[in-house]
Amino acid sequence: MKFVGLCLGLLMITIIFSCNENGSINNKQTTSPKDTLPGIPGKVVFDDLRENLKLSNADTITRSASYFFSNSQSKDLFILKVTPGMVKTSFAELQIRTSNGTIIYTQKFDAFYFIRGIFEPDTLPKTGGQAAYETFMEHYWKAITPKQFEDYFKKSVDSFFTDIYPIESNKFENLSAWNEDLKGKDFWKEISEDSTIRLLDITCFDCDEGGAVIGYSRRQNKVVTLFDHD
């Protein structure tokens, strides 16, 4: 009888640990069918914030556009590359190449840039204080479907170059209001003496808002940030 009791005790211990490696039963997180991205096993979006975002990109994404930038005779090629992997941890890179293939500018940033706007609703509750805001945001985030995540990401990548736009030369004088914030005062002098220099306004991809005005300095032979702005 003692032997039987001992066997039963060992059997119960085995069952408990086989149910849960941490020694606690019913602690395993499950995912409902609606949380799984369609057609892609294991690709899941089931939570609200960046650290829990499980949206992945299977292949390298490349987009490009051309602008007159480093010279007025030929356009430079602007190339966007988004690396494969989880969107919350993968990266994107913007390169500017001259017509002869020389890379004159590179900026690396988080691929999360392409999805972050989906967490910002168009409207917010006007009453109820912080508690109402937190409840509203929780419901809003959890209502976003996997398809909406995928569509938003794709649309953001496809429209990337709308966040980079040339500044018309007849508006350069308006930039003088930023004189106190100028980073490249030598470049500003160069601009005033060379009417063929082109400037671009480019979004800050790793900031919540703002951007910078950049241009190619022929005297310094490099891309220069004229100033940052909100």
CSV table of C-alpha atoms in Angstrom, one decimal:
chain,number,residue,atom,x,y,z
A,1,MET,CA,0.0,0.0,0.0
A,2,LYS,CA,2.9,2.4,0.8
A,3,PHE,CA,4.4,1.5,-2.6
A,4,VAL,CA,1.0,2.3,-4.4
A,5,GLY,CA,0.7,5.6,-2.5
A,6,LEU,CA,4.3,6.6,-3.5
A,7,CYS,CA,3.5,5.8,-7.2
A,8,LEU,CA,0.4,7.9,-7.1
A,9,GLY,CA,2.3,10.8,-5.6
A,10,LEU,CA,4.9,10.7,-8.3
A,11,LEU,CA,2.2,10.5,-10.9
A,12,MET,CA,0.5,13.6,-9.7
A,13,ILE,CA,3.8,15.6,-9.6
A,14,THR,CA,4.5,14.5,-13.2
A,15,ILE,CA,1.1,15.6,-14.4
A,16,ILE,CA,1.4,19.0,-12.7
A,17,PHE,CA,4.8,19.8,-14.3
A,18,SER,CA,3.7,18.5,-17.7
A,19,CYS,CA,0.8,20.9,-17.7
A,20,ASN,CA,3.0,23.9,-17.0
A,21,GLU,CA,6.8,24.3,-17.0
A,22,ASN,CA,6.6,27.1,-14.5
A,23,GLY,CA,4.6,24.9,-12.0
A,24,SER,CA,1.4,26.8,-12.3
A,25,ILE,CA,-1.7,25.5,-14.2
A,26,ASN,CA,-3.8,27.5,-16.7
A,27,ASN,CA,-1.2,30.2,-17.0
A,28,LYS,CA,-0.6,29.7,-20.8
A,29,GLN,CA,-1.5,32.6,-23.0
A,30,THR,CA,-3.7,31.6,-25.9
A,31,THR,CA,-4.5,33.4,-29.2
A,32,SER,CA,-7.9,33.4,-30.7
A,33,PRO,CA,-8.3,32.9,-34.5
A,34,LYS,CA,-9.2,36.5,-35.1
A,35,ASP,CA,-5.8,37.6,-33.7
A,36,THR,CA,-3.8,35.7,-36.3
A,37,LEU,CA,-2.9,37.5,-39.5
A,38,PRO,CA,-4.7,35.8,-42.4
A,39,GLY,CA,-2.6,33.2,-44.3
A,40,ILE,CA,0.5,33.6,-42.2
A,41,PRO,CA,0.7,31.1,-39.3
A,42,GLY,CA,2.2,32.5,-36.2
A,43,LYS,CA,2.0,36.1,-37.4
A,44,VAL,CA,-0.1,37.7,-34.7
A,45,VAL,CA,-1.3,41.1,-33.6
A,46,PHE,CA,-3.0,40.7,-30.3
A,47,ASP,CA,-2.0,43.6,-28.1
A,48,ASP,CA,-1.9,47.4,-28.1
A,49,LEU,CA,1.6,48.9,-27.7
A,50,ARG,CA,4.9,48.7,-29.5
A,51,GLU,CA,6.5,46.2,-27.2
A,52,ASN,CA,3.7,43.8,-27.8
A,53,LEU,CA,3.2,44.4,-31.5
A,54,LYS,CA,3.7,41.2,-33.5
A,55,LEU,CA,3.6,42.4,-37.1
A,56,SER,CA,6.3,41.2,-39.3
A,57,ASN,CA,7.6,41.9,-42.8
A,58,ALA,CA,8.8,38.8,-44.7
A,59,ASP,CA,11.0,40.4,-47.4
A,60,THR,CA,13.1,43.5,-47.9
A,61,ILE,CA,11.0,46.4,-49.2
A,62,THR,CA,12.5,48.9,-51.6
A,63,ARG,CA,11.0,52.1,-52.8
A,64,SER,CA,12.6,55.0,-54.7
A,65,ALA,CA,12.1,58.5,-56.0
A,66,SER,CA,14.2,61.1,-57.8
A,67,TYR,CA,14.8,64.7,-57.0
A,68,PHE,CA,17.2,67.5,-58.2
A,69,PHE,CA,19.3,67.8,-55.1
A,70,SER,CA,23.1,67.7,-55.2
A,71,ASN,CA,23.2,69.4,-58.6
A,72,SER,CA,20.9,71.1,-61.1
A,73,GLN,CA,21.9,69.0,-64.1
A,74,SER,CA,20.8,65.5,-63.1
A,75,LYS,CA,18.4,64.1,-60.4
A,76,ASP,CA,19.7,62.1,-57.4
A,77,LEU,CA,18.1,58.8,-56.5
A,78,PHE,CA,16.4,58.5,-53.1
A,79,ILE,CA,16.2,54.9,-52.0
A,80,LEU,CA,14.1,53.5,-49.1
A,81,LYS,CA,14.9,50.0,-47.8
A,82,VAL,CA,12.9,48.3,-45.1
A,83,THR,CA,14.6,45.2,-43.6
A,84,PRO,CA,12.6,42.0,-43.0
A,85,GLY,CA,11.6,41.0,-39.5
A,86,MET,CA,9.3,42.2,-36.7
A,87,VAL,CA,8.2,45.8,-37.4
A,88,LYS,CA,8.8,46.8,-33.8
A,89,THR,CA,12.5,45.9,-33.9
A,90,SER,CA,13.6,46.0,-37.6
A,91,PHE,CA,15.0,49.0,-39.4
A,92,ALA,CA,14.6,51.2,-42.4
A,93,GLU,CA,17.3,53.2,-44.3
A,94,LEU,CA,17.1,56.2,-46.6
A,95,GLN,CA,20.0,56.6,-49.0
A,96,ILE,CA,20.7,59.4,-51.5
A,97,ARG,CA,22.8,58.5,-54.5
A,98,THR,CA,24.0,60.7,-57.3
A,99,SER,CA,23.5,59.9,-60.9
A,100,ASN,CA,26.9,58.2,-61.0
A,101,GLY,CA,26.0,56.0,-58.0
A,102,THR,CA,27.9,57.8,-55.2
A,103,ILE,CA,26.1,57.6,-51.8
A,104,ILE,CA,26.0,61.1,-50.4
A,105,TYR,CA,23.5,60.6,-47.5
A,106,THR,CA,22.4,57.7,-45.3
A,107,GLN,CA,19.9,57.8,-42.5
A,108,LYS,CA,18.9,54.7,-40.5
A,109,PHE,CA,15.7,54.6,-38.5
A,110,ASP,CA,13.1,52.3,-36.8
A,111,ALA,CA,10.7,50.6,-39.1
A,112,PHE,CA,8.1,51.3,-36.4
A,113,TYR,CA,7.9,54.7,-38.0
A,114,PHE,CA,5.6,53.2,-40.6
A,115,ILE,CA,3.0,51.9,-38.1
A,116,ARG,CA,3.1,54.3,-35.1
A,117,GLY,CA,0.4,56.6,-36.5
A,118,ILE,CA,-2.2,53.8,-36.3
A,119,PHE,CA,-2.2,54.1,-32.5
A,120,GLU,CA,-3.4,57.7,-32.7
A,121,PRO,CA,-7.2,58.1,-33.0
A,122,ASP,CA,-8.7,61.0,-35.0
A,123,THR,CA,-10.8,62.0,-32.0
A,124,LEU,CA,-10.5,61.7,-28.2
A,125,PRO,CA,-13.2,61.8,-25.4
A,126,LYS,CA,-13.8,65.4,-24.2
A,127,THR,CA,-15.0,64.4,-20.8
A,128,GLY,CA,-14.2,61.9,-18.1
A,129,GLY,CA,-10.6,62.8,-17.4
A,130,GLN,CA,-7.7,60.5,-17.4
A,131,ALA,CA,-9.7,57.4,-16.6
A,132,ALA,CA,-12.0,57.9,-19.6
A,133,TYR,CA,-9.0,58.6,-21.8
A,134,GLU,CA,-7.2,55.4,-20.8
A,135,THR,CA,-10.4,53.3,-21.2
A,136,PHE,CA,-11.0,54.8,-24.6
A,137,MET,CA,-7.4,54.2,-25.8
A,138,GLU,CA,-7.4,50.6,-24.6
A,139,HIS,CA,-10.6,49.9,-26.5
A,140,TYR,CA,-9.3,51.7,-29.5
A,141,TRP,CA,-6.0,49.8,-29.7
A,142,LYS,CA,-7.6,46.4,-29.1
A,143,ALA,CA,-10.2,47.1,-31.8
A,144,ILE,CA,-7.5,47.4,-34.5
A,145,THR,CA,-7.6,44.3,-36.6
A,146,PRO,CA,-4.6,42.5,-38.1
A,147,LYS,CA,-5.7,43.5,-41.6
A,148,GLN,CA,-5.8,47.1,-40.5
A,149,PHE,CA,-2.2,46.8,-39.2
A,150,GLU,CA,-1.0,45.3,-42.5
A,151,ASP,CA,-2.8,47.8,-44.7
A,152,TYR,CA,-1.6,50.8,-42.6
A,153,PHE,CA,2.0,49.6,-42.8
A,154,LYS,CA,1.9,49.1,-46.5
A,155,LYS,CA,0.2,52.4,-47.2
A,156,SER,CA,2.8,54.2,-45.0
A,157,VAL,CA,5.7,52.6,-46.9
A,158,ASP,CA,4.2,53.4,-50.2
A,159,SER,CA,3.6,57.0,-49.3
A,160,PHE,CA,7.1,57.5,-47.6
A,161,PHE,CA,8.3,60.1,-50.1
A,162,THR,CA,5.5,62.5,-49.3
A,163,ASP,CA,7.4,63.2,-46.1
A,164,ILE,CA,10.3,64.5,-48.2
A,165,TYR,CA,9.7,67.5,-50.4
A,166,PRO,CA,11.7,70.2,-52.2
A,167,ILE,CA,11.6,73.8,-51.0
A,168,GLU,CA,11.0,76.2,-53.8
A,169,SER,CA,13.9,78.7,-54.2
A,170,ASN,CA,11.5,81.6,-54.1
A,171,LYS,CA,10.7,80.6,-50.5
A,172,PHE,CA,14.3,80.5,-49.3
A,173,GLU,CA,14.0,84.0,-47.9
A,174,ASN,CA,11.3,82.7,-45.5
A,175,LEU,CA,13.9,80.5,-43.9
A,176,SER,CA,15.7,83.5,-42.5
A,177,ALA,CA,13.2,83.4,-39.6
A,178,TRP,CA,15.1,80.3,-38.4
A,179,ASN,CA,18.4,82.2,-38.3
A,180,GLU,CA,18.9,81.6,-34.5
A,181,ASP,CA,18.5,77.9,-35.1
A,182,LEU,CA,20.9,77.6,-38.0
A,183,LYS,CA,23.3,74.7,-37.7
A,184,GLY,CA,25.1,75.4,-41.0
A,185,LYS,CA,25.7,79.2,-41.1
A,186,ASP,CA,28.5,78.7,-43.6
A,187,PHE,CA,26.1,76.7,-45.7
A,188,TRP,CA,23.5,79.5,-45.4
A,189,LYS,CA,26.1,81.9,-46.8
A,190,GLU,CA,26.8,79.5,-49.6
A,191,ILE,CA,23.0,79.3,-50.4
A,192,SER,CA,22.8,83.1,-50.6
A,193,GLU,CA,25.6,83.2,-53.1
A,194,ASP,CA,24.6,80.2,-55.3
A,195,SER,CA,21.0,80.2,-56.6
A,196,THR,CA,21.3,76.7,-58.0
A,197,ILE,CA,21.5,75.0,-54.6
A,198,ARG,CA,18.4,72.9,-53.8
A,199,LEU,CA,16.9,72.4,-50.3
A,200,LEU,CA,14.7,69.6,-49.0
A,201,ASP,CA,12.4,69.4,-46.0
A,202,ILE,CA,12.7,65.9,-44.5
A,203,THR,CA,10.6,64.5,-41.6
A,204,CYS,CA,12.4,63.3,-38.5
A,205,PHE,CA,11.6,59.6,-38.7
A,206,ASP,CA,12.6,58.8,-35.1
A,207,CYS,CA,10.8,61.7,-33.5
A,208,ASP,CA,7.1,62.2,-32.6
A,209,GLU,CA,7.1,65.3,-34.8
A,210,GLY,CA,9.3,67.8,-36.6
A,211,GLY,CA,12.0,67.5,-39.2
A,212,ALA,CA,15.0,69.2,-40.8
A,213,VAL,CA,15.9,71.3,-43.8
A,214,ILE,CA,18.9,69.7,-45.7
A,215,GLY,CA,20.9,70.6,-48.7
A,216,TYR,CA,24.1,69.6,-50.5
A,217,SER,CA,27.1,71.9,-49.9
A,218,ARG,CA,29.4,71.9,-52.9
A,219,ARG,CA,32.1,73.7,-50.9
A,220,GLN,CA,32.0,71.1,-48.2
A,221,ASN,CA,31.2,68.3,-50.6
A,222,LYS,CA,28.5,66.7,-48.4
A,223,VAL,CA,24.9,66.9,-47.3
A,224,VAL,CA,24.4,69.5,-44.6
A,225,THR,CA,21.5,70.1,-42.1
A,226,LEU,CA,20.6,73.7,-42.3
A,227,PHE,CA,18.4,73.5,-39.2
A,228,ASP,CA,15.9,71.3,-37.3
A,229,HIS,CA,12.3,72.4,-36.8
A,230,ASP,CA,9.2,71.3,-34.9
